[in-house]
C-alpha cells in the first residue's frame, strides 16, 4: 500500500465477487493507501490476504466508511440500499455491483468499453451492470457503431458462480455426491445443477421473462443508449463452475459481413477473438476463466436472414461481469479526473 493511493472499502469482501475485487486490485497494481474489508457478523474477525498481508474483515456498519474515498459494494441489493447513503455521506464514491440502482435514470450504468462518457455526470454512485448484460455489450458496441443494431436474440449458458460462493460449493458437492453414487442435494439452486441444465433461477415476471432476462433487456438498452432495441434473451443455468457463455444473433440496420465483423471485433477493446474454425477452437468458459477480456468467436452469417450475424461469447462474469468492471470503472474515474483526491 502507498501513501499516494486511495482509501478503499470492499463491502462483501468475503463473497465470490468481493474476493475477486481484491485479486483485481492487486493484479492492476491499483493505487491503494488503505483498504477496509466489510461483511456480516458471520465473517467479521476473519482474515483475508491483500498484497501479501492479512487484513481483518470488519462488520458492515454505517461508521465503517469514515475516511473512505472509493467503496466497492458487492453484498446484495438490500445492503446497497441500506448502506450506500452512509458511504456517500462519508464522502466516498460508490461503485455498486448490485441491481439496486442500475435502472435509476440519473445513475450511470457503465461498462468502460461501451459507455465511459456516462461517468462524466456521476454524482457519487455508479452502478455496475448485470453480468450477462456486461459481457454481451462488449462485442455489441463495435457492431452497433459499424452497422446499427436492430435486434438481438441471445441465449445464455450461465455458470454456478453467477449465484455466488455458496452456489459454486453446491455444484462441487453435487458432482462429488453423484460420482459416489449418492443423491445430490439442492439447497442454493431450486434444481440439481450437477449434470443438469435449467431455466435461470430468478422469478418469472408477468411479461413471461425471468428477472435475469428482463435485466439483460433493460440494462443493454440503457448502456447502448438504444431504448427501442429489439431483444429476446433466454437465460439458462449450466453446470459450469465459472464464466458465462452466450449464443448471440444480431440483426443490423445495414449489411455487415462475417469477415467485416471479425475484423472489427479483432481490434475491439475488451474483446479477444477466439475463432479458429480449422481447429474447431472457439470461446469456452474454461478458457475465459481468469481473463479480463471477453472471448468472441464462431462469427458467421445467418444464412436464413439478411443483415444477420451469429456469434458465441464466453466471459468471466466474476471479472468482466463484476470485479474487473468495477475496478475498471475506478481506473476510468481516476483517468478522467472524476475522483477528487483528498
Ligand atoms: N456472482 C456474480 O457473478 C455477480 C456478478 C455481478 C453482480 N453480482 C452481485 O454482487 C453481489 C455479491 O454477489 P456474490 O456472488 O459475491 O455473492 P456471495 O458470494 O454470496 O457473497 C455475498 C457477500 O455479501 C456479504 N453479506 C451478505 N449479507 C450481508 C450482511 N447482512 N451484511 C454484510 N455483508 C453481507 C457476505 O458476507 P459474509 O461472508 O459475512 O456472509 C459476502 O461477503 C450481489 O449483489 C450480486 O447480485 C454478482
Short mmCIF file of C-alpha atoms and ligand atoms in Angstrom, two decimals:
data_model
loop_
_atom_site.label_atom_id
_atom_site.label_comp_id
_atom_site.label_asym_id
_atom_site.label_seq_id
_atom_site.Cartn_x
_atom_site.Cartn_y
_atom_site.Cartn_z
CA UNK A 1 0.00 0.00 0.00
CA UNK A 2 1.20 3.53 -0.74
CA UNK A 3 0.51 6.93 0.82
CA UNK A 4 -0.29 8.35 -2.63
CA UNK A 5 -3.05 5.78 -3.19
CA UNK A 6 -6.74 5.79 -2.38
CA UNK A 7 -8.53 4.72 0.79
CA UNK A 8 -10.81 1.86 -0.23
CA UNK A 9 -13.61 -0.21 1.27
CA UNK A 10 -14.88 -3.50 -0.14
CA UNK A 11 -18.37 -4.39 1.09
CA UNK A 12 -18.98 -8.13 0.72
CA UNK A 13 -15.23 -8.77 0.64
CA UNK A 14 -15.65 -12.45 1.59
CA UNK A 15 -18.06 -13.21 -1.29
CA UNK A 16 -17.37 -14.59 -4.75
CA UNK A 17 -17.17 -11.08 -6.25
CA UNK A 18 -15.51 -9.42 -3.21
CA UNK A 19 -12.56 -11.80 -3.25
CA UNK A 20 -12.10 -11.16 -6.97
CA UNK A 21 -12.10 -7.39 -6.37
CA UNK A 22 -9.10 -7.87 -4.06
CA UNK A 23 -7.30 -10.00 -6.66
CA UNK A 24 -8.02 -7.49 -9.47
CA UNK A 25 -6.80 -4.54 -7.37
CA UNK A 26 -3.53 -6.45 -6.84
CA UNK A 27 -3.30 -7.56 -10.47
CA UNK A 28 -3.82 -4.00 -11.75
CA UNK A 29 -1.46 -2.51 -9.18
CA UNK A 30 -4.29 -0.15 -8.25
CA UNK A 31 -3.03 2.71 -6.06
CA UNK A 32 -4.21 1.71 -2.58
CA UNK A 33 -3.38 3.71 0.56
CA UNK A 34 -5.62 1.61 2.83
CA UNK A 35 -8.35 -1.00 2.47
CA UNK A 36 -11.27 -1.94 4.74
CA UNK A 37 -12.90 -5.30 4.21
CA UNK A 38 -16.55 -5.39 5.30
CA UNK A 39 -19.03 -8.25 5.64
CA UNK A 40 -21.67 -9.61 8.02
CA UNK A 41 -21.16 -10.83 11.57
CA UNK A 42 -20.62 -14.30 10.05
CA UNK A 43 -17.23 -13.23 8.72
CA UNK A 44 -16.25 -10.32 10.98
CA UNK A 45 -12.87 -11.10 12.56
CA UNK A 46 -11.84 -13.46 9.75
CA UNK A 47 -8.63 -12.55 7.89
CA UNK A 48 -8.23 -12.18 4.12
CA UNK A 49 -4.95 -11.62 2.35
CA UNK A 50 -4.32 -8.40 0.43
CA UNK A 51 -0.93 -7.62 -1.16
CA UNK A 52 0.61 -10.49 0.81
CA UNK A 53 -0.59 -9.27 4.20
CA UNK A 54 -3.55 -10.39 6.35
CA UNK A 55 -6.40 -7.88 6.66
CA UNK A 56 -9.15 -8.40 9.25
CA UNK A 57 -12.74 -8.41 8.00
CA UNK A 58 -14.89 -5.88 9.86
CA UNK A 59 -18.61 -5.70 10.43
CA UNK A 60 -20.52 -3.65 7.85
CA UNK A 61 -21.98 -0.67 9.71
CA UNK A 62 -22.54 2.97 8.83
CA UNK A 63 -19.48 4.28 10.65
CA UNK A 64 -17.21 1.90 8.70
CA UNK A 65 -17.00 4.42 5.82
CA UNK A 66 -15.27 7.22 7.69
CA UNK A 67 -12.32 8.42 5.56
CA UNK A 68 -13.11 6.04 2.67
CA UNK A 69 -12.66 7.51 -0.84
CA UNK A 70 -13.86 4.61 -3.02
CA UNK A 71 -16.34 1.98 -1.79
CA UNK A 72 -16.99 -1.16 -3.85
CA UNK A 73 -20.34 -2.72 -2.86
CA UNK A 74 -21.00 -6.39 -3.58
CA UNK A 75 -23.17 -7.71 -0.77
CA UNK A 76 -26.61 -7.76 -2.42
CA UNK A 77 -29.21 -5.08 -3.19
CA UNK A 78 -30.58 -4.90 0.39
CA UNK A 79 -27.17 -3.97 1.83
CA UNK A 80 -26.61 -1.50 -1.02
CA UNK A 81 -29.91 0.27 -0.32
CA UNK A 82 -29.19 0.34 3.40
CA UNK A 83 -25.50 1.38 3.48
CA UNK A 84 -24.69 3.30 0.28
CA UNK A 85 -26.21 6.53 1.68
CA UNK A 86 -23.80 6.31 4.65
CA UNK A 87 -20.83 5.70 2.34
CA UNK A 88 -21.79 8.68 0.19
CA UNK A 89 -22.37 10.87 3.25
CA UNK A 90 -18.84 10.00 4.37
CA UNK A 91 -17.56 11.34 1.02
CA UNK A 92 -16.87 8.05 -0.76
CA UNK A 93 -17.56 7.47 -4.44
CA UNK A 94 -19.52 4.20 -4.59
CA UNK A 95 -19.30 1.55 -7.30
CA UNK A 96 -22.21 -0.83 -6.75
CA UNK A 97 -22.38 -4.39 -8.07
CA UNK A 98 -25.96 -4.96 -7.01
CA UNK A 99 -29.11 -4.32 -9.03
CA UNK A 100 -30.43 -1.74 -6.51
CA UNK A 101 -29.79 1.45 -8.51
CA UNK A 102 -28.97 0.26 -12.03
CA UNK A 103 -32.15 1.44 -13.73
CA UNK A 104 -32.41 4.83 -11.99
CA UNK A 105 -32.09 7.30 -14.90
CA UNK A 106 -29.72 9.61 -13.01
CA UNK A 107 -27.30 6.78 -12.02
CA UNK A 108 -24.68 5.88 -14.65
CA UNK A 109 -24.64 2.17 -15.53
CA UNK A 110 -21.26 1.65 -17.10
CA UNK A 111 -19.04 -0.79 -18.96
CA UNK A 112 -15.91 1.26 -19.72
CA UNK A 113 -15.52 -0.17 -23.25
CA UNK A 114 -19.15 0.65 -24.01
CA UNK A 115 -20.28 3.95 -22.43
CA UNK A 116 -17.42 5.54 -20.43
CA UNK A 117 -18.80 9.01 -21.21
CA UNK A 118 -21.74 8.29 -18.89
CA UNK A 119 -19.30 8.57 -15.96
CA UNK A 120 -18.94 12.29 -16.63
CA UNK A 121 -22.28 13.07 -14.97
CA UNK A 122 -21.87 10.83 -11.92
CA UNK A 123 -22.92 12.19 -8.55
CA UNK A 124 -21.00 9.80 -6.31
CA UNK A 125 -22.68 6.50 -7.25
CA UNK A 126 -22.01 4.36 -10.32
CA UNK A 127 -23.80 1.07 -10.97
CA UNK A 128 -22.02 -1.99 -12.30
CA UNK A 129 -24.27 -3.91 -14.72
CA UNK A 130 -25.73 -7.40 -14.59
CA UNK A 131 -23.00 -9.86 -15.53
CA UNK A 132 -24.71 -11.28 -18.65
CA UNK A 133 -25.53 -7.79 -19.94
CA UNK A 134 -21.96 -6.56 -19.35
CA UNK A 135 -20.43 -9.47 -21.27
CA UNK A 136 -22.92 -9.05 -24.12
CA UNK A 137 -22.42 -5.31 -24.54
CA UNK A 138 -18.65 -5.54 -25.10
CA UNK A 139 -18.94 -7.13 -28.60
CA UNK A 140 -22.28 -5.42 -29.36
CA UNK A 141 -20.79 -1.91 -29.14
CA UNK A 142 -18.43 -2.11 -32.16
CA UNK A 143 -21.06 -3.94 -34.22
CA UNK A 144 -23.57 -1.20 -33.45
CA UNK A 145 -21.11 1.53 -34.42
CA UNK A 146 -20.43 -0.17 -37.75
CA UNK A 147 -23.89 -1.30 -38.83
CA UNK A 148 -26.57 -0.18 -36.32
CA UNK A 149 -28.18 -2.79 -34.08
CA UNK A 150 -31.79 -3.65 -34.86
CA UNK A 151 -32.48 -6.88 -32.96
CA UNK A 152 -30.52 -9.10 -30.57
CA UNK A 153 -31.52 -12.70 -29.77
CA UNK A 154 -29.31 -14.14 -27.04
CA UNK A 155 -29.27 -17.46 -25.18
CA UNK A 156 -27.07 -17.68 -22.10
CA UNK A 157 -25.18 -20.60 -20.58
CA UNK A 158 -24.66 -19.25 -17.06
CA UNK A 159 -22.23 -20.73 -14.57
CA UNK A 160 -22.86 -21.54 -10.89
CA UNK A 161 -20.52 -18.73 -9.77
CA UNK A 162 -23.05 -16.18 -11.03
CA UNK A 163 -25.11 -17.11 -7.98
CA UNK A 164 -22.23 -16.61 -5.53
CA UNK A 165 -19.71 -18.60 -3.50
CA UNK A 166 -22.26 -20.99 -1.96
CA UNK A 167 -23.61 -21.93 -5.40
CA UNK A 168 -20.08 -22.84 -6.56
CA UNK A 169 -19.74 -25.10 -3.50
CA UNK A 170 -23.11 -26.66 -4.25
CA UNK A 171 -22.01 -27.62 -7.77
CA UNK A 172 -18.80 -29.22 -6.41
CA UNK A 173 -20.67 -31.07 -3.64
CA UNK A 174 -23.31 -32.36 -6.06
CA UNK A 175 -20.68 -33.61 -8.54
CA UNK A 176 -18.94 -35.42 -5.64
CA UNK A 177 -22.21 -36.93 -4.41
CA UNK A 178 -23.17 -38.05 -7.93
CA UNK A 179 -19.77 -39.69 -8.50
CA UNK A 180 -20.04 -41.51 -5.14
CA UNK A 181 -23.46 -42.83 -6.19
CA UNK A 182 -25.30 -40.62 -3.67
CA UNK A 183 -28.28 -38.37 -4.39
CA UNK A 184 -27.13 -34.75 -4.95
CA UNK A 185 -28.89 -32.29 -2.62
CA UNK A 186 -30.07 -28.88 -3.94
CA UNK A 187 -30.08 -26.09 -1.33
CA UNK A 188 -28.90 -22.94 -3.13
CA UNK A 189 -30.41 -23.65 -6.55
CA UNK A 190 -34.02 -24.83 -6.94
CA UNK A 191 -32.92 -27.85 -9.02
CA UNK A 192 -29.91 -30.17 -9.23
CA UNK A 193 -27.17 -28.23 -11.04
CA UNK A 194 -24.67 -31.09 -11.48
CA UNK A 195 -25.24 -32.87 -14.83
CA UNK A 196 -28.31 -30.73 -15.49
CA UNK A 197 -29.44 -27.56 -17.28
CA UNK A 198 -32.37 -25.39 -16.18
CA UNK A 199 -34.06 -22.05 -16.80
CA UNK A 200 -32.41 -19.25 -14.77
CA UNK A 201 -33.27 -19.41 -11.07
CA UNK A 202 -34.92 -15.97 -10.89
CA UNK A 203 -38.67 -15.40 -10.74
CA UNK A 204 -40.63 -15.23 -13.99
CA UNK A 205 -42.37 -11.86 -14.29
CA UNK A 206 -45.82 -11.11 -15.71
CA UNK A 207 -44.29 -10.44 -19.16
CA UNK A 208 -43.09 -14.07 -19.35
CA UNK A 209 -39.41 -13.21 -18.96
CA UNK A 210 -37.46 -14.06 -15.81
CA UNK A 211 -35.68 -11.37 -13.78
CA UNK A 212 -32.31 -12.08 -15.40
CA UNK A 213 -33.81 -11.77 -18.90
CA UNK A 214 -35.54 -8.51 -18.02
CA UNK A 215 -32.26 -7.15 -16.61
CA UNK A 216 -30.47 -8.08 -19.85
CA UNK A 217 -33.05 -6.22 -21.92
CA UNK A 218 -33.26 -3.08 -19.78
CA UNK A 219 -29.57 -2.75 -18.96
CA UNK A 220 -28.34 -3.44 -22.51
CA UNK A 221 -30.70 -0.76 -23.82
CA UNK A 222 -29.53 1.71 -21.15
CA UNK A 223 -25.79 1.15 -21.71
CA UNK A 224 -26.01 1.28 -25.50
CA UNK A 225 -28.39 4.26 -25.37
CA UNK A 226 -30.83 2.30 -27.53
CA UNK A 227 -34.16 2.40 -25.66
CA UNK A 228 -36.01 0.68 -28.52
CA UNK A 229 -33.50 -2.10 -29.25
CA UNK A 230 -35.44 -5.29 -30.01
CA UNK A 231 -34.20 -8.04 -27.69
CA UNK A 232 -35.08 -11.65 -26.94
CA UNK A 233 -32.92 -13.21 -24.20
CA UNK A 234 -33.25 -16.75 -22.81
CA UNK A 235 -31.22 -17.24 -19.63
CA UNK A 236 -30.14 -20.74 -18.70
CA UNK A 237 -28.06 -22.13 -15.84
CA UNK A 238 -25.48 -24.80 -16.80
CA UNK A 239 -23.16 -26.95 -14.63
CA UNK A 240 -20.09 -24.79 -15.29
CA UNK A 241 -18.19 -23.53 -12.26
CA UNK A 242 -17.12 -20.15 -13.58
CA UNK A 243 -17.63 -17.87 -16.65
CA UNK A 244 -20.83 -17.35 -18.60
CA UNK A 245 -21.26 -18.13 -22.30
CA UNK A 246 -23.78 -16.62 -24.69
CA UNK A 247 -25.02 -17.55 -28.15
CA UNK A 248 -25.87 -14.27 -29.87
CA UNK A 249 -27.81 -13.50 -33.07
CA UNK A 250 -27.69 -9.88 -34.18
CA UNK A 251 -29.75 -8.23 -36.90
CA UNK A 252 -28.27 -4.96 -38.12
CA UNK A 253 -29.74 -1.95 -39.93
CA UNK A 254 -27.00 -2.06 -42.58
CA UNK A 255 -25.18 -5.06 -44.13
CA UNK A 256 -22.11 -6.33 -42.25
CA UNK A 257 -20.30 -9.45 -43.45
CA UNK A 258 -18.86 -12.03 -41.05
CA UNK A 259 -15.38 -11.02 -42.28
CA UNK A 260 -16.04 -7.35 -41.52
CA UNK A 261 -17.44 -8.23 -38.08
CA UNK A 262 -14.40 -10.44 -37.35
CA UNK A 263 -12.02 -7.61 -38.32
CA UNK A 264 -13.92 -5.13 -36.11
CA UNK A 265 -14.03 -7.48 -33.13
CA UNK A 266 -10.34 -8.37 -33.50
CA UNK A 267 -9.44 -4.78 -32.62
CA UNK A 268 -12.35 -4.00 -30.28
CA UNK A 269 -11.35 -3.06 -26.72
CA UNK A 270 -12.14 -5.77 -24.16
CA UNK A 271 -12.54 -8.48 -26.83
CA UNK A 272 -10.21 -11.40 -27.54
CA UNK A 273 -11.02 -13.17 -30.77
CA UNK A 274 -11.08 -17.00 -30.45
CA UNK A 275 -12.32 -18.02 -33.87
CA UNK A 276 -10.29 -20.92 -35.27
CA UNK A 277 -12.59 -23.00 -37.47
CA UNK A 278 -9.75 -25.26 -38.66
CA UNK A 279 -9.03 -26.39 -35.08
CA UNK A 280 -12.69 -26.14 -34.01
CA UNK A 281 -11.48 -23.82 -31.28
CA UNK A 282 -14.00 -21.24 -30.13
CA UNK A 283 -14.82 -19.42 -26.86
CA UNK A 284 -15.09 -21.73 -23.85
CA UNK A 285 -15.84 -20.84 -20.22
CA UNK A 286 -12.76 -22.75 -19.04
CA UNK A 287 -10.52 -20.55 -21.19
CA UNK A 288 -12.46 -17.40 -20.28
CA UNK A 289 -11.98 -18.04 -16.53
CA UNK A 290 -9.48 -15.60 -15.06
CA UNK A 291 -9.44 -13.49 -18.25
CA UNK A 292 -10.26 -9.79 -18.17
CA UNK A 293 -11.33 -9.80 -21.84
CA UNK A 294 -14.47 -11.35 -23.29
CA UNK A 295 -13.77 -14.19 -25.75
CA UNK A 296 -15.69 -13.95 -29.04
CA UNK A 297 -15.84 -16.40 -31.95
CA UNK A 298 -17.98 -18.63 -34.20
CA UNK A 299 -18.73 -15.45 -36.13
CA UNK A 300 -20.88 -16.34 -39.11
CA UNK A 301 -23.65 -15.09 -41.35
CA UNK A 302 -27.21 -16.22 -40.62
CA UNK A 303 -27.81 -17.94 -43.96
CA UNK A 304 -31.58 -17.76 -43.44
CA UNK A 305 -31.91 -13.97 -42.96
CA UNK A 306 -30.36 -10.82 -44.47
CA UNK A 307 -28.24 -8.46 -42.33
CA UNK A 308 -27.97 -11.05 -39.57
CA UNK A 309 -24.87 -12.41 -37.83
CA UNK A 310 -24.41 -15.13 -35.22
CA UNK A 311 -21.52 -15.49 -32.79
CA UNK A 312 -20.58 -17.09 -29.47
CA UNK A 313 -19.17 -15.38 -26.40
CA UNK A 314 -17.55 -16.57 -23.16
CA UNK A 315 -16.65 -14.13 -20.39
CA UNK A 316 -15.61 -14.46 -16.77
CA UNK A 317 -18.66 -12.93 -15.13
CA UNK A 318 -16.88 -12.65 -11.77
CA UNK A 319 -14.36 -10.42 -13.57
CA UNK A 320 -15.81 -8.61 -16.60
CA UNK A 321 -19.33 -9.06 -15.22
CA UNK A 322 -18.42 -7.80 -11.75
CA UNK A 323 -14.99 -7.31 -10.09
CA UNK A 324 -12.89 -6.24 -13.09
CA UNK A 325 -15.59 -3.97 -14.46
CA UNK A 326 -15.89 -2.30 -11.03
CA UNK A 327 -12.13 -1.73 -10.71
CA UNK A 328 -12.01 -0.63 -14.36
CA UNK A 329 -14.68 2.00 -13.56
CA UNK A 330 -12.49 3.24 -10.69
CA UNK A 331 -9.47 3.40 -13.04
CA UNK A 332 -11.56 5.32 -15.59
CA UNK A 333 -12.75 7.78 -12.91
CA UNK A 334 -9.13 8.46 -12.00
CA UNK A 335 -8.09 8.81 -15.66
CA UNK A 336 -10.96 11.24 -16.31
CA UNK A 337 -10.19 13.19 -13.13
CA UNK A 338 -13.69 12.44 -11.85
CA UNK A 339 -12.46 11.27 -8.45
CA UNK A 340 -11.20 14.00 -6.26
CA UNK A 341 -8.08 13.16 -4.24
CA UNK A 342 -8.20 14.49 -0.70
N1 LIG B 1 -21.53 -13.62 -8.71
C1 LIG B 1 -21.56 -12.85 -9.78
O1 LIG B 1 -21.15 -13.27 -10.88
C2 LIG B 1 -22.10 -11.46 -9.73
C3 LIG B 1 -22.00 -10.68 -10.90
C4 LIG B 1 -22.46 -9.37 -10.88
C5 LIG B 1 -23.01 -8.87 -9.72
N2 LIG B 1 -23.10 -9.66 -8.60
C6 LIG B 1 -23.67 -9.04 -7.41
O2 LIG B 1 -22.65 -8.90 -6.43
C7 LIG B 1 -23.20 -9.09 -5.13
C8 LIG B 1 -22.43 -10.20 -4.41
O3 LIG B 1 -22.55 -11.39 -5.15
P1 LIG B 1 -21.63 -12.66 -4.82
O4 LIG B 1 -21.86 -13.57 -5.96
O5 LIG B 1 -20.26 -12.24 -4.47
O6 LIG B 1 -22.38 -13.25 -3.51
P2 LIG B 1 -21.76 -14.13 -2.33
O7 LIG B 1 -20.65 -14.98 -2.80
O8 LIG B 1 -22.96 -14.80 -1.73
O9 LIG B 1 -21.19 -13.04 -1.30
C9 LIG B 1 -22.03 -12.19 -0.58
C10 LIG B 1 -21.20 -11.23 0.25
O10 LIG B 1 -22.09 -10.32 0.91
C11 LIG B 1 -21.84 -10.36 2.30
N3 LIG B 1 -23.09 -10.19 3.04
C12 LIG B 1 -24.22 -10.92 2.95
N4 LIG B 1 -25.13 -10.48 3.84
C13 LIG B 1 -24.55 -9.44 4.50
C14 LIG B 1 -24.99 -8.57 5.54
N5 LIG B 1 -26.19 -8.68 6.10
N6 LIG B 1 -24.13 -7.62 5.99
C15 LIG B 1 -22.89 -7.50 5.46
N7 LIG B 1 -22.42 -8.31 4.47
C16 LIG B 1 -23.26 -9.26 4.00
C17 LIG B 1 -21.27 -11.75 2.56
O11 LIG B 1 -20.55 -11.72 3.77
P3 LIG B 1 -20.47 -12.99 4.79
O12 LIG B 1 -19.18 -13.68 4.47
O13 LIG B 1 -20.42 -12.30 6.12
O14 LIG B 1 -21.66 -13.82 4.57
C18 LIG B 1 -20.38 -11.90 1.32
O15 LIG B 1 -19.19 -11.19 1.52
C19 LIG B 1 -24.69 -9.34 -5.34
O16 LIG B 1 -25.36 -8.12 -5.25
C20 LIG B 1 -24.76 -9.87 -6.74
O17 LIG B 1 -26.00 -9.66 -7.34
C21 LIG B 1 -22.64 -10.93 -8.58
#
